[in-house]
Coordinates of C-alpha atoms in Angstrom, one line a residue:
Chain W
M172 CA 0.1 -0.4 -0.2
S173 CA 1.6 3.9 -0.8
E174 CA 1.5 6.6 2.1
S175 CA -0.2 8.3 0.3
V176 CA -2.8 5.6 -0.2
R177 CA -2.3 5.2 3.7
M178 CA -2.7 8.7 4.7
V179 CA -6.6 7.9 3.3
V180 CA -7.4 4.9 4.6
V181 CA -6.1 6.3 7.9
L182 CA -8.0 9.2 8.3
T183 CA -11.6 7.4 6.6
V184 CA -11.7 5.1 9.2
I185 CA -11.0 7.5 12.0
A186 CA -13.3 9.8 10.8
M187 CA -15.7 6.8 10.7
V188 CA -14.8 5.6 13.6
S189 CA -15.6 9.6 15.1
A190 CA -19.4 9.4 13.5
G191 CA -20.3 6.3 14.1
I192 CA -19.6 6.9 17.9
L193 CA -20.7 10.2 18.5
S194 CA -24.2 9.6 16.3
Q195 CA -24.6 6.7 19.0
V196 CA -23.7 8.9 21.9
Y197 CA -26.0 12.2 21.1
S198 CA -29.3 9.2 20.2
V199 CA -28.4 7.8 23.4
T200 CA -28.1 11.9 25.2
S201 CA -30.4 14.1 22.8
G202 CA -33.7 12.7 24.5
I203 CA -32.3 12.9 27.6
I204 CA -31.3 17.1 26.7
E205 CA -34.5 17.8 25.3
E206 CA -36.3 15.9 28.1
N207 CA -34.6 17.9 30.3
A208 CA -34.7 21.6 29.0
A209 CA -39.0 20.3 28.4
R210 CA -39.7 19.7 32.4
E211 CA -37.2 22.7 33.0
L212 CA -39.7 24.7 31.2
E213 CA -42.3 23.7 32.7
S214 CA -41.1 24.3 36.1
S215 CA -40.3 27.9 35.0
V216 CA -44.3 27.9 33.9
F217 CA -45.3 28.1 38.0
E218 CA -43.5 31.0 38.2
V219 CA -44.6 32.9 35.8
L220 CA -48.2 31.5 37.1
P221 CA -49.2 32.0 39.8
G222 CA -51.3 29.8 41.8
I223 CA -51.4 27.0 39.4
S224 CA -51.1 23.6 40.1
K225 CA -50.6 21.6 37.0
V226 CA -49.1 22.6 33.4
E227 CA -50.6 21.8 29.9
I228 CA -49.0 22.2 26.3
I229 CA -51.0 23.3 23.3
K230 CA -48.7 23.0 19.8
A231 CA -50.8 25.6 17.9
S232 CA -49.8 27.4 15.2
P233 CA -50.3 30.8 13.5
Q234 CA -52.5 29.3 11.8
D235 CA -55.3 28.5 14.2
R236 CA -54.8 25.4 14.1
L237 CA -53.7 22.7 16.2
V238 CA -52.0 20.4 13.8
E239 CA -50.4 17.9 16.3
D240 CA -52.8 14.9 15.2
D241 CA -51.3 15.1 12.0
P242 CA -47.2 14.1 11.6
K243 CA -47.0 15.4 7.9
E244 CA -48.4 18.3 8.3
M245 CA -46.6 19.1 11.6
R246 CA -43.5 18.8 9.8
E247 CA -43.7 21.1 6.9
E248 CA -45.5 23.8 10.0
E249 CA -42.2 22.2 13.2
Q250 CA -40.6 26.4 11.9
R251 CA -44.2 28.2 13.1
I252 CA -45.9 26.0 15.8
T253 CA -46.1 28.2 18.9
L254 CA -46.1 26.3 22.0
I255 CA -48.1 27.7 24.4
Y256 CA -48.4 26.3 28.4
Q257 CA -51.6 26.4 29.8
G258 CA -52.0 26.5 33.6
L259 CA -54.3 24.9 35.5
D260 CA -55.4 25.2 38.9
D261 CA -56.4 22.5 41.7
S262 CA -60.0 22.4 39.5
G263 CA -58.8 22.3 36.5
K264 CA -60.2 25.6 35.7
A265 CA -57.5 27.1 33.3
V266 CA -56.0 29.5 35.4
G267 CA -53.4 31.5 32.3
Y268 CA -51.4 30.6 29.8
A269 CA -47.4 31.2 29.8
F270 CA -45.4 31.9 26.4
V271 CA -41.8 31.9 25.6
G272 CA -40.5 35.1 23.2
E273 CA -36.8 35.6 21.9
A274 CA -35.1 38.5 20.2
N275 CA -32.0 39.1 20.3
G276 CA -29.7 41.2 22.2
Y277 CA -26.0 43.0 22.8
G278 CA -24.3 39.2 22.9
G279 CA -26.8 36.7 21.5
A280 CA -30.5 35.5 21.7
V281 CA -32.8 36.9 24.9
R282 CA -35.2 33.9 25.8
V283 CA -38.3 35.6 28.0
L284 CA -41.1 33.3 29.6
V285 CA -44.5 35.5 30.0
G286 CA -47.7 34.2 31.6
V287 CA -50.9 35.8 30.7
G288 CA -54.0 35.7 33.1
E289 CA -56.4 33.9 31.4
E290 CA -60.0 36.6 32.1
T291 CA -57.9 39.9 32.1
N292 CA -55.6 39.1 29.5
K293 CA -52.7 41.2 30.3
I294 CA -48.8 39.8 32.3
V295 CA -48.8 38.4 35.2
G296 CA -45.7 37.3 35.4
L297 CA -41.8 38.0 33.1
K298 CA -39.5 35.5 33.5
I299 CA -35.7 35.7 31.6
L300 CA -35.0 32.2 30.8
S301 CA -31.6 32.4 29.2
H302 CA -29.3 35.9 27.8
A303 CA -25.5 36.7 26.9
E304 CA -25.7 39.7 27.8
T305 CA -23.2 41.7 29.7
P306 CA -22.7 41.2 32.9
G307 CA -23.5 43.7 35.4
L308 CA -25.0 46.0 33.0
G309 CA -27.0 43.8 30.4
S310 CA -27.5 41.0 32.6
R311 CA -29.2 43.8 34.9
I312 CA -32.9 43.1 32.8
E313 CA -33.2 39.5 34.7
E314 CA -34.1 42.5 37.9
E315 CA -37.8 43.0 39.2
T316 CA -36.8 46.7 38.9
F317 CA -36.7 46.0 34.7
R318 CA -39.3 42.6 35.0
S319 CA -42.0 44.8 37.6
Q320 CA -43.3 47.1 34.1
F321 CA -44.4 44.6 32.5
I322 CA -46.6 43.3 34.7
G323 CA -50.1 44.4 33.7
K324 CA -49.6 45.1 30.4
S325 CA -52.3 43.7 27.4
V326 CA -51.5 43.0 24.0
Q327 CA -53.1 46.1 22.7
D328 CA -50.6 47.7 24.9
P329 CA -47.2 48.9 22.9
I330 CA -44.5 47.6 25.3
A331 CA -42.0 49.4 23.5
L332 CA -38.6 50.9 24.7
G333 CA -39.7 54.5 25.6
K334 CA -43.1 54.5 25.6
D335 CA -44.4 52.3 28.5
I336 CA -41.1 50.6 29.8
D337 CA -38.1 52.5 30.5
S338 CA -34.8 51.3 29.3
I339 CA -32.2 50.5 32.0
S340 CA -29.2 53.0 32.0
G341 CA -26.4 51.9 29.7
A342 CA -28.0 49.0 28.7
T343 CA -30.5 50.0 26.3
V344 CA -29.9 47.0 22.9
S345 CA -30.7 44.1 26.3
S346 CA -33.4 45.6 27.2
R347 CA -34.8 46.7 23.8
A348 CA -34.6 42.8 23.7
V349 CA -36.5 42.2 26.5
S350 CA -39.6 44.2 25.2
E351 CA -39.3 43.2 21.6
A352 CA -39.0 39.4 22.7
V353 CA -42.1 39.6 24.4
R354 CA -44.4 42.3 22.3
R355 CA -43.5 39.6 19.4
G356 CA -44.4 37.0 21.7
F357 CA -47.6 38.2 23.0
D358 CA -48.9 38.6 19.5
E359 CA -48.3 35.0 18.4
A360 CA -49.3 33.8 21.9
T361 CA -52.8 35.5 21.6
A362 CA -53.4 34.6 18.0
A363 CA -52.3 30.8 18.3
Y364 CA -54.3 30.7 21.9
K365 CA -57.4 32.2 21.3
G366 CA -57.5 30.8 17.7
G367 CA -56.7 27.6 18.7
N368 CA -59.4 27.6 21.9
Chain K
M217 CA -27.6 49.5 12.1
N218 CA -27.2 46.1 13.0
L219 CA -24.3 44.7 11.2
L220 CA -23.2 47.8 12.9
V221 CA -23.6 47.1 16.8
I222 CA -22.8 43.2 16.1
L223 CA -19.1 45.1 14.6
L224 CA -18.4 47.3 17.7
S225 CA -19.9 45.0 19.6
A226 CA -17.1 42.2 19.1
I227 CA -14.8 44.5 18.9
L228 CA -15.2 47.4 22.2
V229 CA -17.3 45.8 24.2
N230 CA -17.8 42.1 24.2
N231 CA -14.2 42.2 22.9
F232 CA -12.8 38.7 22.5
V233 CA -9.2 38.9 24.8
L234 CA -10.5 41.4 27.4
V235 CA -13.6 40.2 28.0
R236 CA -14.8 36.7 26.1
F237 CA -11.2 35.6 27.6
L238 CA -10.8 33.9 24.0
G239 CA -7.6 33.8 22.6
I240 CA -5.3 34.2 25.9
C241 CA -2.4 32.0 24.9
P242 CA -1.1 33.8 21.6
F243 CA -2.8 37.2 23.3
M244 CA 0.1 36.2 25.8
G245 CA 2.7 34.5 24.4
V246 CA 3.2 37.3 21.5
S247 CA 2.7 40.5 23.0
K248 CA 5.8 41.7 23.7
Q249 CA 6.5 43.5 20.2
V250 CA 4.2 45.6 18.4
E251 CA 5.1 44.8 15.0
T252 CA 4.9 41.2 15.6
A253 CA 1.7 41.8 17.1
L254 CA 0.0 43.9 14.8
G255 CA 0.7 40.4 12.4
M256 CA -0.3 38.2 14.5
G257 CA -3.5 40.2 14.8
L258 CA -3.8 41.1 11.2
A259 CA -3.4 37.5 10.1
T260 CA -6.1 36.3 12.7
T261 CA -8.6 38.8 11.5
F262 CA -8.4 37.2 8.2
V263 CA -8.7 34.0 9.4
M264 CA -11.4 34.7 11.3
V265 CA -13.5 36.0 8.5
V266 CA -12.5 33.3 6.1
A267 CA -13.2 30.7 8.4
S268 CA -16.5 32.4 9.8
A269 CA -17.8 32.4 6.5
A270 CA -17.0 28.5 6.0
T271 CA -18.0 27.5 8.7
W272 CA -21.5 29.1 8.0
L273 CA -21.4 27.5 5.0
I274 CA -21.1 23.9 7.0
Q275 CA -23.5 24.3 9.5
W276 CA -26.5 25.7 7.2
F277 CA -25.8 23.9 3.9
I278 CA -24.4 20.3 6.2
L279 CA -24.8 19.3 9.4
E280 CA -28.3 21.4 9.7
P281 CA -29.8 19.5 6.7
F282 CA -28.5 16.4 7.1
G283 CA -29.7 16.7 11.4
L284 CA -25.3 16.0 12.3
P285 CA -25.5 18.9 15.2
F286 CA -23.4 16.8 16.7
L287 CA -20.4 16.7 14.6
Q288 CA -20.2 20.8 14.8
N289 CA -16.6 20.3 16.7
V290 CA -15.1 18.3 15.0
A291 CA -16.3 19.0 11.4
F292 CA -15.1 22.9 12.6
I293 CA -12.3 22.0 14.2
L294 CA -11.0 20.2 11.2
V295 CA -12.7 23.2 8.5
I296 CA -10.2 25.6 10.4
A297 CA -7.3 23.4 10.4
S298 CA -7.5 23.3 6.5
M299 CA -8.5 26.6 6.2
V300 CA -5.4 27.8 7.3
Q301 CA -3.4 25.8 5.9
L302 CA -4.8 27.4 2.4
V303 CA -4.5 30.9 3.8
E304 CA -0.6 29.8 3.9
M305 CA -0.3 27.8 1.2
F306 CA -2.6 30.9 -1.3
L307 CA 0.3 33.4 1.4
H308 CA 3.1 31.2 0.5
K309 CA 2.7 31.2 -4.1
T310 CA 1.2 34.9 -3.9
S311 CA 2.6 37.3 -2.1
P312 CA 6.0 36.2 -0.4
S313 CA 6.6 39.1 1.5
L314 CA 3.6 38.9 3.3
Y315 CA 3.8 35.4 3.8
R316 CA 7.5 36.2 5.7
S317 CA 5.6 39.1 7.8
M318 CA 2.3 36.4 8.8
G319 CA 3.8 32.7 7.6
I320 CA 5.5 32.0 11.4
F321 CA 1.7 33.0 13.3
L322 CA -0.2 31.0 11.3
P323 CA -0.1 27.0 12.0
L324 CA -0.2 28.9 15.7
I325 CA -3.7 29.9 15.0
T326 CA -6.1 26.8 14.3
T327 CA -5.5 25.9 18.3
N328 CA -6.6 29.8 18.9
C329 CA -9.2 28.9 20.6
A330 CA -11.2 32.7 19.6
I331 CA -11.7 30.9 15.9
L332 CA -13.5 28.5 17.3
G333 CA -15.3 29.6 19.7
L334 CA -16.3 32.5 16.8
A335 CA -17.9 29.4 14.8
I336 CA -19.7 28.4 17.6
M337 CA -21.3 31.4 18.9
A338 CA -22.4 32.3 14.9
V339 CA -23.7 29.2 15.1
Q340 CA -25.9 30.2 18.5
G341 CA -26.3 33.4 17.5
G342 CA -28.3 32.4 14.9
Y343 CA -26.4 35.2 12.8
T344 CA -26.9 35.6 9.6
F345 CA -24.0 34.8 6.4
I346 CA -23.3 38.5 6.0
E347 CA -23.8 39.1 9.9
S348 CA -21.1 35.9 10.9
V349 CA -18.3 37.2 8.3
V350 CA -19.1 41.1 10.1
F351 CA -19.1 39.2 13.1
G352 CA -15.5 37.5 12.2
L353 CA -14.5 41.0 11.1
G354 CA -15.0 42.2 14.4
G355 CA -13.7 39.5 16.9
G356 CA -10.6 39.0 14.7
L357 CA -10.2 43.0 14.5
G358 CA -10.8 43.6 18.1
F359 CA -8.7 40.9 19.1
T360 CA -5.8 42.7 17.1
L361 CA -6.8 45.9 19.2
A362 CA -6.3 44.2 22.1
L363 CA -2.6 42.4 21.5
V364 CA -1.1 45.9 20.2
L365 CA -2.2 47.3 22.8
L366 CA -1.0 45.2 25.3
A367 CA 2.8 44.8 23.6
G368 CA 2.5 48.7 23.3
I369 CA 2.3 48.6 27.4
R370 CA 4.8 45.6 27.4
E371 CA 7.7 47.7 25.6
E372 CA 7.6 50.4 27.9
L373 CA 7.1 47.0 30.7
R374 CA 11.2 46.7 29.6
F375 CA 12.3 50.0 31.2
S376 CA 11.2 49.8 34.4
D377 CA 11.8 48.6 37.6
V378 CA 9.3 45.4 38.1
P379 CA 9.3 43.0 41.1
K380 CA 11.6 40.4 40.4
P381 CA 8.4 37.6 40.5
L382 CA 6.2 39.6 38.3
Q383 CA 8.6 40.0 35.3
G384 CA 7.4 38.1 32.7
A385 CA 4.0 36.7 32.6
G386 CA 2.9 38.0 36.5
I387 CA 2.8 41.5 35.2
A388 CA 1.8 41.9 31.8
F389 CA -1.6 40.0 33.5
I390 CA -1.8 42.3 35.9
V391 CA -1.9 44.4 32.9
A392 CA -3.6 42.8 31.1
G393 CA -6.9 43.8 34.2
L394 CA -6.5 47.0 33.9
L395 CA -7.1 46.3 30.0
S396 CA -10.2 44.9 30.5
L397 CA -11.3 46.9 33.5
A398 CA -10.7 50.0 31.1
F399 CA -12.9 47.7 28.3
S400 CA -15.6 47.3 30.7
G401 CA -15.6 51.5 30.1
F402 CA -17.2 50.4 27.0
A403 CA -19.7 48.4 27.8
G404 CA -24.0 50.5 27.7
L405 CA -21.6 52.0 24.1
V406 CA -24.4 51.4 21.6
Chain E
M16 CA 6.9 1.9 38.7
K17 CA 8.5 5.0 38.7
G18 CA 8.3 6.3 35.7
I19 CA 4.6 6.2 36.3
L20 CA 5.1 8.6 39.1
N21 CA 7.0 10.2 37.2
D22 CA 4.3 11.1 34.5
L23 CA 2.6 11.8 37.3
R24 CA 3.9 14.3 38.8
R25 CA 5.6 16.5 36.6
G26 CA 2.3 17.8 36.0
L27 CA 1.2 18.4 39.8
W28 CA 4.2 20.7 39.9
S29 CA 7.5 21.1 37.3
E30 CA 5.1 21.5 34.4
N31 CA 2.4 22.5 35.9
P32 CA 0.7 23.4 32.3
T33 CA -1.1 26.6 34.0
F34 CA 2.0 28.0 36.2
R35 CA 4.8 27.0 34.8
I36 CA 4.1 26.1 30.8
M37 CA 1.3 28.6 30.5
I38 CA -0.9 26.9 28.2
G39 CA -5.1 26.3 28.2
L40 CA -5.9 29.6 29.6
C41 CA -8.5 30.8 28.4
P42 CA -10.5 28.7 29.9
T43 CA -8.7 29.4 33.7
L44 CA -9.9 32.5 33.0
A45 CA -13.0 32.4 31.7
V46 CA -14.8 29.3 34.1
T47 CA -13.0 30.2 37.0
T48 CA -16.1 32.9 39.1
S49 CA -16.1 29.9 41.0
A50 CA -14.2 26.9 43.0
I51 CA -16.9 24.0 41.8
N52 CA -16.5 25.2 38.3
G53 CA -13.2 26.0 37.6
M54 CA -13.0 22.3 38.7
S55 CA -15.5 20.7 37.1
M56 CA -13.9 22.5 34.1
G57 CA -10.2 20.7 35.2
L58 CA -12.2 17.5 36.1
A59 CA -13.7 17.4 31.9
T60 CA -10.3 18.4 31.0
T61 CA -8.4 15.6 32.7
F62 CA -11.0 13.0 30.9
V63 CA -10.7 14.1 27.5
L64 CA -6.9 14.0 28.2
V65 CA -6.5 10.6 29.7
C66 CA -8.5 9.1 26.7
S67 CA -6.7 10.7 23.8
S68 CA -3.5 10.5 25.6
A69 CA -4.5 7.1 26.2
L70 CA -6.0 6.2 22.1
I71 CA -3.4 8.1 20.4
S72 CA -0.6 6.1 22.3
L73 CA -2.0 3.2 21.0
L74 CA -2.9 3.7 17.8
K75 CA 0.4 5.9 17.6
N76 CA 2.4 3.4 15.0
L77 CA -1.3 2.6 12.4
I78 CA -1.2 7.1 12.2
P79 CA 1.0 7.4 9.4
D80 CA 3.2 10.9 9.8
K81 CA 1.6 13.6 7.8
V82 CA -1.8 13.1 8.8
R83 CA -0.7 13.0 12.3
I84 CA -2.1 16.0 13.8
P85 CA -5.6 16.3 11.7
S86 CA -5.8 12.5 13.2
F87 CA -5.1 13.3 16.3
I88 CA -7.3 16.3 16.0
I89 CA -10.5 14.3 15.4
I90 CA -9.7 12.3 17.5
I91 CA -9.7 14.7 20.9
A92 CA -12.7 16.1 19.4
T93 CA -15.1 13.1 19.2
F94 CA -14.3 12.3 23.2
V95 CA -14.6 16.8 23.7
T96 CA -18.5 16.2 21.7
I97 CA -18.4 12.7 24.2
V98 CA -18.2 15.2 27.2
D99 CA -20.0 18.0 25.8
L100 CA -22.7 15.5 25.2
F101 CA -22.8 13.8 28.7
M102 CA -22.5 17.3 30.3
N103 CA -26.0 18.2 29.1
A104 CA -27.6 15.6 29.6
L105 CA -26.8 14.5 33.1
L106 CA -25.4 18.2 34.6
P107 CA -27.2 20.4 32.6
D108 CA -26.9 23.7 35.7
L109 CA -23.3 22.9 35.0
H110 CA -23.0 22.7 30.9
R111 CA -24.8 25.8 31.2
V112 CA -22.3 27.6 32.8
L113 CA -18.7 26.2 31.3
G114 CA -21.0 26.4 28.4
L115 CA -19.2 27.7 25.4
F116 CA -15.6 26.3 27.0
I117 CA -17.1 22.3 26.7
P118 CA -16.0 22.4 23.1
L119 CA -13.1 24.7 23.6
I120 CA -11.5 22.0 25.1
V121 CA -10.2 21.2 21.6
V122 CA -8.3 24.1 21.3
N123 CA -7.8 23.5 24.5
C124 CA -3.2 23.2 23.6
I125 CA -1.8 20.9 27.4
V126 CA -4.6 18.1 24.9
L127 CA -2.3 18.8 21.8
G128 CA 0.3 19.6 23.8
R129 CA 0.4 16.1 25.2
A130 CA -1.3 14.2 22.4
E131 CA 2.6 16.0 20.3
A132 CA 4.8 15.7 22.6
Y133 CA 4.8 12.3 24.1
A134 CA 1.5 10.1 23.4
S135 CA 2.4 9.6 20.1
K136 CA 6.1 8.7 20.9
M137 CA 5.2 6.8 24.9
P138 CA 3.6 3.8 25.9
V139 CA 0.0 3.6 26.3
I140 CA 0.8 3.1 30.5
N141 CA 2.9 6.7 30.8
S142 CA 1.0 8.1 28.6
I143 CA -2.6 7.6 30.3
F144 CA -0.3 8.7 33.8
D145 CA 1.1 11.7 31.8
G146 CA -2.4 12.6 30.5
L147 CA -3.4 12.6 34.0
G148 CA -0.7 14.4 35.7
M149 CA -1.5 17.5 33.4
G150 CA -5.4 17.2 33.8
L151 CA -5.1 17.0 37.4
G152 CA -2.0 20.2 37.7
F153 CA -4.3 21.8 35.6
T154 CA -7.5 21.5 37.3
W155 CA -6.0 22.2 41.1
A156 CA -4.7 25.4 39.2
L157 CA -8.2 26.7 38.2
T158 CA -10.1 25.0 41.2
L159 CA -7.9 28.0 43.4
L160 CA -8.4 31.0 41.1
G161 CA -11.9 29.8 41.5
S162 CA -11.4 29.5 44.7
I163 CA -9.9 32.2 45.9
R164 CA -12.0 34.5 42.7
E165 CA -15.5 33.2 45.2
I166 CA -13.8 34.2 48.2
L167 CA -13.5 37.6 48.0
G168 CA -16.5 38.0 44.6
A169 CA -19.4 36.4 46.5
G170 CA -17.7 35.4 50.1
S171 CA -18.0 32.2 49.5
I172 CA -16.5 29.1 49.1
F173 CA -18.0 25.9 47.0
G174 CA -21.3 27.7 47.2
K175 CA -20.9 27.1 51.6
Q176 CA -21.0 31.0 53.3
L177 CA -17.7 31.6 54.6
L178 CA -17.3 35.2 55.5
P179 CA -19.7 35.9 57.9
E180 CA -23.0 37.0 56.3
G181 CA -23.0 40.8 55.2
T182 CA -18.8 41.6 54.5
P183 CA -18.1 43.9 51.5
T184 CA -17.0 41.8 48.7
L185 CA -15.7 42.4 45.9
G186 CA -17.5 42.1 43.1
I187 CA -15.3 43.0 40.2
M188 CA -13.8 39.0 41.5
G189 CA -16.4 37.5 39.0
L190 CA -15.5 39.7 36.4
P191 CA -13.0 39.9 33.3
P192 CA -10.0 42.5 35.3
G193 CA -10.9 40.0 38.7
A194 CA -9.9 37.0 36.6
F195 CA -6.7 38.5 35.4
I196 CA -5.1 40.2 37.9
T197 CA -6.0 37.3 40.7
L198 CA -3.8 35.4 37.8
G199 CA -1.0 37.7 37.4
I200 CA -0.4 38.0 41.9
L201 CA -0.9 33.6 41.0
M202 CA 2.4 33.6 38.7
A203 CA 4.0 35.6 40.5
L204 CA 4.2 33.5 43.7
M205 CA 4.7 30.3 42.4
N206 CA 7.4 32.0 40.5
M207 CA 8.5 33.0 43.8
I208 CA 7.9 29.8 45.5
A209 CA 9.8 27.8 42.3
A210 CA 12.4 30.3 43.1
R211 CA 13.2 29.6 46.7
Q212 CA 13.0 25.2 45.9
N213 CA 16.0 25.9 43.5
K214 CA 17.5 28.0 46.3
V215 CA 17.3 25.0 48.5
S216 CA 18.5 22.1 45.7

């Protein structure tokens, strides 16, 4: 076997073995990873919707259709599905719903979870799920004083920086990311939730 | 506007070296002279721009469509290593003078974690192709800026009376800390 | 037997990757905001280091010299991805804190450096102990740095409150400048200790 053939063979074999092992490890772990993320999100729903005892997940497309029963359609619609977390109290009555909103901030995506009251249709809780903003500055979007501004807003309110939301001084981009994430998610979720029901 | 934010953010506010701690090894290793620091910085910037374009294409045209996200690490580092090799061969053929000034740094760039870090962050941030390339440019320029600043200070330090145990790496880290403190003033710039 | 112990000891002090050779500095600075983070990063790196050193040493005669580096890189990247995926599945909180720096173990110069300088030339057993020594040397350095930053920055160690409640702390220790300055001072201390050792011997 000539030198160059041997080089190609060895590299190919190593790469193939590596890909094989990794795909095995991935198939074992990916399920657990997704489960963890789903469980964590569900427990966050309890934080933004006070007084609930159970969470139900509703998959709704923006076109007012529930698509979870049709796998083929689900695949096509996958990108456009809005996940809505409905919070139920002890008697099984809906207390409100929560949705995830996302917008780009300074260091990457800012993800928020927003809880909305069933009857009032106003925001009752807001949690920052993840962000990569500057510590000590953009990261202040996590503080209560900033987050509490969103409480009580309904979908008709502007929810925009400079209108009814005050920016954190020195962290305009991060603040705007939060209000945009709430705004965008709120519109989608209201359409899907009210339509889906 | 958005592109400008990405660029400024990568150069100043989230400077790759001083705030994100990427590329510390070359930052400490080749910051004794301004001239070599500049050469290293520009060579790295060049590779970063090329690599951010290449890894973006790999991610969104190969790894995602075929459901192979777990091969990201392996694929990216191989692409970066081959990019460095290609850049080296290209420079060698086309511009011998540039090759002489940059050439010695090129092999070192593969293991500069700023480049792999940049590629992974661009994917995580969901950047578009143009945004990724601008992010790469900003990251590279930020790296160059930090490197040249530290080199400038270290050149002056040769004439000052530094306590013996602090000489070399010790004082360089403390200077880098002060630079990092200064850069935190850029927070909230945009 | 003595050789193996030497392999182990080298990484711990005389050729300590952090303080003496000064490689693998990015994670050293970035994840040492607390003692537990530093230690976890060190142990993850140790795992990759031991596994890749062992495998590379086993395969050293099969891999042609010219494709040595790409082969090493694939092997290392594979182990790193395994750590990345398992940590994400089993320790999601830790995975979030260490974040980007887990995949970046691939380009940690310690791993490739030991593969190239040691594992590709030495027997398997020696390579394993060399990897273990280097990994643990890296781990104690990161744990020390993390502990100092956590005590000064948050008044706690390994998450347990150490200083009395209400003691003023230095918030800057948790931020990037604190990382650079602490490491600089630690380097100077290690230099002093090494200089004293040399004088004695």
